[in-house]
Coordinates of C-alpha atoms and ligand atoms in Angstrom, one line a residue:
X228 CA -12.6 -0.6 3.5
X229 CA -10.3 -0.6 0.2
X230 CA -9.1 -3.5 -0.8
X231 CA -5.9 -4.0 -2.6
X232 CA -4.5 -6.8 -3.7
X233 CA -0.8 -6.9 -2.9
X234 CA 0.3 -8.2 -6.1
X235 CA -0.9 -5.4 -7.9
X236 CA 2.4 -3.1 -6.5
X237 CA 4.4 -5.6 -8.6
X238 CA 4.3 -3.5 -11.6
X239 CA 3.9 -0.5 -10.0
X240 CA 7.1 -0.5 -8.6
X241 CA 8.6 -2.2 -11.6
X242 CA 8.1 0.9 -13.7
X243 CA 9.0 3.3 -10.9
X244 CA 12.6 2.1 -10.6
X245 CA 12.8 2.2 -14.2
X246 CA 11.2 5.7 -14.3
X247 CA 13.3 6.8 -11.5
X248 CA 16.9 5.8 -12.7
X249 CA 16.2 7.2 -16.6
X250 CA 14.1 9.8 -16.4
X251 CA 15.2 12.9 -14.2
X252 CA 12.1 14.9 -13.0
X253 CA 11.5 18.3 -14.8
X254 CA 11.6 20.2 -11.2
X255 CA 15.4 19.0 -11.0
X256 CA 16.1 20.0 -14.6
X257 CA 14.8 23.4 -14.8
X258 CA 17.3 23.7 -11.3
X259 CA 20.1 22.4 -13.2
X260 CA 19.0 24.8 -16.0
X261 CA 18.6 27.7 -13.7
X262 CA 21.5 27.1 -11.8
X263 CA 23.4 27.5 -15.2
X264 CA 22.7 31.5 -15.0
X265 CA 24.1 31.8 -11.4
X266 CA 27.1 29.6 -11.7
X267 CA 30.1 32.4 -12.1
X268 CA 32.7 29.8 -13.0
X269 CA 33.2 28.9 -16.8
X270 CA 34.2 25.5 -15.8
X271 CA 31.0 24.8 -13.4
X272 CA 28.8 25.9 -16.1
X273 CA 30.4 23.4 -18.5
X274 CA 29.5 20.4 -15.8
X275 CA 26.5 21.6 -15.2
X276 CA 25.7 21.8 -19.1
X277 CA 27.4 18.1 -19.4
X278 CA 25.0 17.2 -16.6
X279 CA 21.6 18.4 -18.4
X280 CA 23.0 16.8 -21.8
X281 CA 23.5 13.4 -19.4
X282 CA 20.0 13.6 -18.5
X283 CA 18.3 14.7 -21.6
X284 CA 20.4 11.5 -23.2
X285 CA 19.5 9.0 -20.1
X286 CA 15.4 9.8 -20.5
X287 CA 15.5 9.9 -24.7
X288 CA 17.7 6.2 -24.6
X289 CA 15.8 5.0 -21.6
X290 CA 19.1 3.2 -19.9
X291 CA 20.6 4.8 -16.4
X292 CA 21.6 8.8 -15.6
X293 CA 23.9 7.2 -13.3
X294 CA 26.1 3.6 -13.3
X295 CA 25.2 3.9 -9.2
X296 CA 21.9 2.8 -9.6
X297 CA 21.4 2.5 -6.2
X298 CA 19.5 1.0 -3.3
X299 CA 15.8 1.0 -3.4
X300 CA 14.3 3.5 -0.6
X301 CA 10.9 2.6 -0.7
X302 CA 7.8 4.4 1.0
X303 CA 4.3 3.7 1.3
X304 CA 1.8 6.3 2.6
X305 CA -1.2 4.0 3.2
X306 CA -4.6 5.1 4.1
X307 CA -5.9 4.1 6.8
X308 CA -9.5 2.8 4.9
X309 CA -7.0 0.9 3.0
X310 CA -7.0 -3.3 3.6
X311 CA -4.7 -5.9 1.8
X312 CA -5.2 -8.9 0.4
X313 CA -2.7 -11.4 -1.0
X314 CA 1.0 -12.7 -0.8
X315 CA 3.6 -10.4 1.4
X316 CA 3.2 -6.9 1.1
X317 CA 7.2 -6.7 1.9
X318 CA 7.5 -9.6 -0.7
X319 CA 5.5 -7.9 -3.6
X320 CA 7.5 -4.9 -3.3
X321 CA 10.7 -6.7 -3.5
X322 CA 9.6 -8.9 -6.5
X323 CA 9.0 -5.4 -8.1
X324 CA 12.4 -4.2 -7.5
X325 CA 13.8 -7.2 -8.5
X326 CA 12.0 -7.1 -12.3
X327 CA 12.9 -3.0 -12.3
X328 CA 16.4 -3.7 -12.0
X329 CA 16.1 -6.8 -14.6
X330 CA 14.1 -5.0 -17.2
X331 CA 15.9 -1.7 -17.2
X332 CA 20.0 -3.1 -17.1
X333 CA 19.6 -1.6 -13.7
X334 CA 23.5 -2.2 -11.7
X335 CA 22.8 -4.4 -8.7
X336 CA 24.3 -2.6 -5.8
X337 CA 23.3 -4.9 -2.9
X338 CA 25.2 -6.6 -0.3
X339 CA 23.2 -9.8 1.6
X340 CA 25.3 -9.0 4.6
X341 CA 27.1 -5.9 5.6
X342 CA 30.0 -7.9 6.5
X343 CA 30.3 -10.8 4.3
X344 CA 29.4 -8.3 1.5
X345 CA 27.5 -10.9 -1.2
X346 CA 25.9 -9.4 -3.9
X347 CA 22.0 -10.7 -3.7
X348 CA 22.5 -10.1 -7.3
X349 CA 18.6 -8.4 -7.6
X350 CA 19.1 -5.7 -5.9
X351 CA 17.0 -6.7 -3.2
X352 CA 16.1 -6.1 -0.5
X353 CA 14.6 -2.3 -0.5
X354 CA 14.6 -0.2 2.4
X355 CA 11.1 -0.3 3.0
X356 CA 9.4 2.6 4.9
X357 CA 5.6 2.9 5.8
X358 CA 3.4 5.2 6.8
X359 CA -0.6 5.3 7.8
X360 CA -2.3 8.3 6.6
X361 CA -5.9 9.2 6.4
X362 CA -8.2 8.7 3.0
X363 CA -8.0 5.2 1.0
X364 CA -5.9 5.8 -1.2
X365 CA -1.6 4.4 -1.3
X366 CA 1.2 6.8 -2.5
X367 CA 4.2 4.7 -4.0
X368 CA 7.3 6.6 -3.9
X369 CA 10.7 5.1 -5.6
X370 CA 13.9 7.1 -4.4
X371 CA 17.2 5.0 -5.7
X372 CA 20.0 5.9 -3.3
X373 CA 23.4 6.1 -4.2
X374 CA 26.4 5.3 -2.4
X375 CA 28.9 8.6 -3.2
X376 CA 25.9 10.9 -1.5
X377 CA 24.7 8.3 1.2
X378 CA 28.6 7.6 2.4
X379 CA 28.8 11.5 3.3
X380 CA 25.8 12.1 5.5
X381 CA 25.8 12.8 8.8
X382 CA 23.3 12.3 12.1
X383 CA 24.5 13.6 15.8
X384 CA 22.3 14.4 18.7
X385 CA 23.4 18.1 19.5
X386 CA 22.8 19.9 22.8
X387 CA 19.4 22.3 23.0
X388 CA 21.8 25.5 24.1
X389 CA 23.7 25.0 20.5
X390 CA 20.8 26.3 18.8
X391 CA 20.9 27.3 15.5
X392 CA 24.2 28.4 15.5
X393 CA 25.4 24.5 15.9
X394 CA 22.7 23.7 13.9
X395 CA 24.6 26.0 10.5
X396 CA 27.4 24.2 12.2
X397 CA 27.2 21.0 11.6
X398 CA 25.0 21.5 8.4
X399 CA 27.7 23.3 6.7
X400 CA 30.4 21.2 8.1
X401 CA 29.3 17.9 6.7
X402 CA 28.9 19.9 3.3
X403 CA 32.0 20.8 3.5
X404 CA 33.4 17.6 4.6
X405 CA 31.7 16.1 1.7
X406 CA 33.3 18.0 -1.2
X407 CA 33.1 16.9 -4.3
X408 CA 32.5 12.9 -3.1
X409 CA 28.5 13.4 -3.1
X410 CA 28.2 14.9 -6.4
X411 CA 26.9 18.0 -6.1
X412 CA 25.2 20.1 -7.1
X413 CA 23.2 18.7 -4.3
X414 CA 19.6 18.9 -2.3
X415 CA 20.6 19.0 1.3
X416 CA 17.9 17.2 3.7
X417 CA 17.8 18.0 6.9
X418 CA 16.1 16.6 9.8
X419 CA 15.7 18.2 13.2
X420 CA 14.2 17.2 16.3
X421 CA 12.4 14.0 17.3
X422 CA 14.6 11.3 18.6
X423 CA 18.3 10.0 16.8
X424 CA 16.3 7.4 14.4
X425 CA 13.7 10.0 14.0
X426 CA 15.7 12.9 12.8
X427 CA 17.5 10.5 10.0
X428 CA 14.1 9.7 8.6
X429 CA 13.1 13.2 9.0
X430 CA 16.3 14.4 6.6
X431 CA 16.2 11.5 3.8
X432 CA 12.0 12.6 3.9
X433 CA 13.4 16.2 3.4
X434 CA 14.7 15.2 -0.4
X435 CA 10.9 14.6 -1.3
X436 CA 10.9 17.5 -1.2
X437 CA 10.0 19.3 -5.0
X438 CA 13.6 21.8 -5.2
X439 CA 12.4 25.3 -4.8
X440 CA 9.8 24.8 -2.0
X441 CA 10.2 26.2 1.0
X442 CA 9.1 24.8 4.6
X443 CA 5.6 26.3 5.9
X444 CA 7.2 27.2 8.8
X445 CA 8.5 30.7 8.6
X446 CA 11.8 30.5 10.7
X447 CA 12.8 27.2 9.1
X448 CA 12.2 28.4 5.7
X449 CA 14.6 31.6 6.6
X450 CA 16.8 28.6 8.1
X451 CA 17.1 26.5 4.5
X452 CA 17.9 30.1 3.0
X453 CA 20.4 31.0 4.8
X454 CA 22.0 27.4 4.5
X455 CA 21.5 27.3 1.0
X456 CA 23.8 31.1 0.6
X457 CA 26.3 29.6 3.4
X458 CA 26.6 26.3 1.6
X459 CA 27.0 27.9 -2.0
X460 CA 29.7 30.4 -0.5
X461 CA 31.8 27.4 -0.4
X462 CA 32.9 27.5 -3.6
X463 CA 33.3 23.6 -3.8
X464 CA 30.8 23.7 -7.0
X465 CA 29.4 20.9 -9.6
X466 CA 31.7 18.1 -8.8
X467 CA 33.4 19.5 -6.8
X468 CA 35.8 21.6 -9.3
X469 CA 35.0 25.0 -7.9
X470 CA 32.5 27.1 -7.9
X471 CA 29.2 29.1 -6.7
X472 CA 26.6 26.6 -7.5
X473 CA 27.4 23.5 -4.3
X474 CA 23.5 22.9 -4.1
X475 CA 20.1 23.6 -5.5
X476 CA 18.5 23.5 -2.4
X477 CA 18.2 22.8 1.1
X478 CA 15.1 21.5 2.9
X479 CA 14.6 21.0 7.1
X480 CA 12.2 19.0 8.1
X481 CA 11.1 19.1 11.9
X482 CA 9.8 16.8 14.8
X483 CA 8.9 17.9 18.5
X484 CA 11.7 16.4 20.7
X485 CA 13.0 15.8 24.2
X486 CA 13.5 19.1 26.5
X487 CA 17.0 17.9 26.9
X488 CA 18.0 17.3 23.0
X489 CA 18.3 18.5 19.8
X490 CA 18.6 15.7 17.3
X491 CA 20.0 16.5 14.0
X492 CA 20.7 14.4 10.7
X493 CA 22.2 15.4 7.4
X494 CA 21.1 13.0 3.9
X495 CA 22.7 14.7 0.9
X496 CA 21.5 13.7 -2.0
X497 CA 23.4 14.1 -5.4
X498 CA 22.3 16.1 -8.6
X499 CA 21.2 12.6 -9.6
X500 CA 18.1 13.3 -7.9
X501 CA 16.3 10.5 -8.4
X502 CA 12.4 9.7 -7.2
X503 CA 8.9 8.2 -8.9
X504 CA 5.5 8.3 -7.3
X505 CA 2.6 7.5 -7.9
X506 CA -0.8 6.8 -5.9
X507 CA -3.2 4.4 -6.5
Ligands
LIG811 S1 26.6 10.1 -5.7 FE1 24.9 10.2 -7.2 S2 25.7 10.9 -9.2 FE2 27.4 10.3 -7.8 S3 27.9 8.3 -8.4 FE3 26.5 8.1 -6.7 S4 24.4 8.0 -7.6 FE4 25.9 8.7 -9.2

């Protein structure tokens, strides 16, 4: 066995929020960039221009692409060869969050108690998600969530004789219900099958995902293309003023699930894309 001393995530996630709220990855800036060429209205290319210049200006200054710096998603892929040793795991990770949000002027967006609604004033706690895989090695990914994309997504259990017709249905709807709220241009995860939690996991997972790969599995992959066209067809555009670029991508991600259900969740995530990794 591997063993890891818990403190040692401290820093680790420390410099991941940081990385993750100032620097934009280059996979989402050479969409944005891309998406320039394909955007017919003058107006969408001038936010999406504004939007590169933002970024380019957040990761040069080091300080926030975004005053939403979000809530801390937090997962873990842990090898299963992997043991720990010291304080909390949970406790560790927080702390790192907590120095993160310090060091970097980081906003702190969250509320102790949904309804007493308390700022905890560190940002803490993260949603924390873990996951046993094989090898002993463990994958730290950072994915800030903001509020404007979060508020608009969507999760339903549909009937299995809606298909994918209801699927496009209620994809597109809650695209279209969202507008210009979430920010877009936007990565749309989708998450299909499994049971209700299951599928919700399954579509905030989906924004992992790098923009521009398609899923392995031939029929989905047609699936995210044909969302993507439908959803761009829109014409709600950056920001919502308009336009043939609503998102950069959309990615499914599936779960076998119960003869008698189709489970279904929508995440959208903003063009504030935001997610660090590393593995250790
Ligand atoms: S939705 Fe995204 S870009 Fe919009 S305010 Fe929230 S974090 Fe910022």
């Amino acid at each position: 066995m591997r063993v890891i001393n818990t403190k040692d995530l401290i820093p680790i996630v420390k410099d991941l929020v940081k990385k993750a709220c100032t620097d934009l990855d280059e996979n989402l800036m050479n969409a944005l960039k891309q998406s320039m060429a394909i955007e017919e209205s003058d107006l969408g290319r001038e936010v999406l221009e504004t939007l590169i210049e933002n970024a380019d200006l957040a990761r040069k200054k080091q300080v926030a692409c975004c005053q939403d710096t979000g809530i801390a998603v937090i997962y873990l892929d842990i090898g299963q060869e992997v043991s720990w040793d010291g304080p909390s795991l949970t406790d560790m990770i927080n702390e790192g969050v907590r120095q993160g949000y310090r060091e970097g002027y980081l906003r702190n967006s969250v509320v102790g108690d949904p309804i007493i609604r308390e700022n905890t004033k560190d940002n803490t706690p993260a949603v924390i998600h873990t996951k046993i895989v094989e090898g002993s090695e463990v994958k730290i990914t950072v994915l800030p969530k903001g509020a404007g994309s979060e508020n608009m997504g969507r999760a339903s259990v549909l009937k299995p004789a809606d298909g994918v017709e209801g699927i496009i249905n209620y994809v597109i709807e809650t695209v279209e219900n969202a507008g210009g709220k979430a920010c877009p241009p936007l990565i749309v995860g989708v998450g299909l099958g499994g049971t209700m939690e299951k599928s919700t996991l399954l579509a905030k997972e989906a924004l992992k995902r790098p923009i521009g790969d398609r899923s392995p599995t031939p029929h989905i992959a047609e699936l995210e293309k044909e969302l993507l066209t439908k959803i761009n067809d829109l014409g709600i555009g950056p920001i919502g003023i308009g336009g043939s670029v609503t998102a950069l991508d959309v990615h499914i991600e599936t779960f076998p699930c119960h003869i008698a259900s189709l489970p279904i969740a929508v995440n959208l995530q903003c063009h504030a894309n935001r997610h660090a990794s590393k593995t250790i």
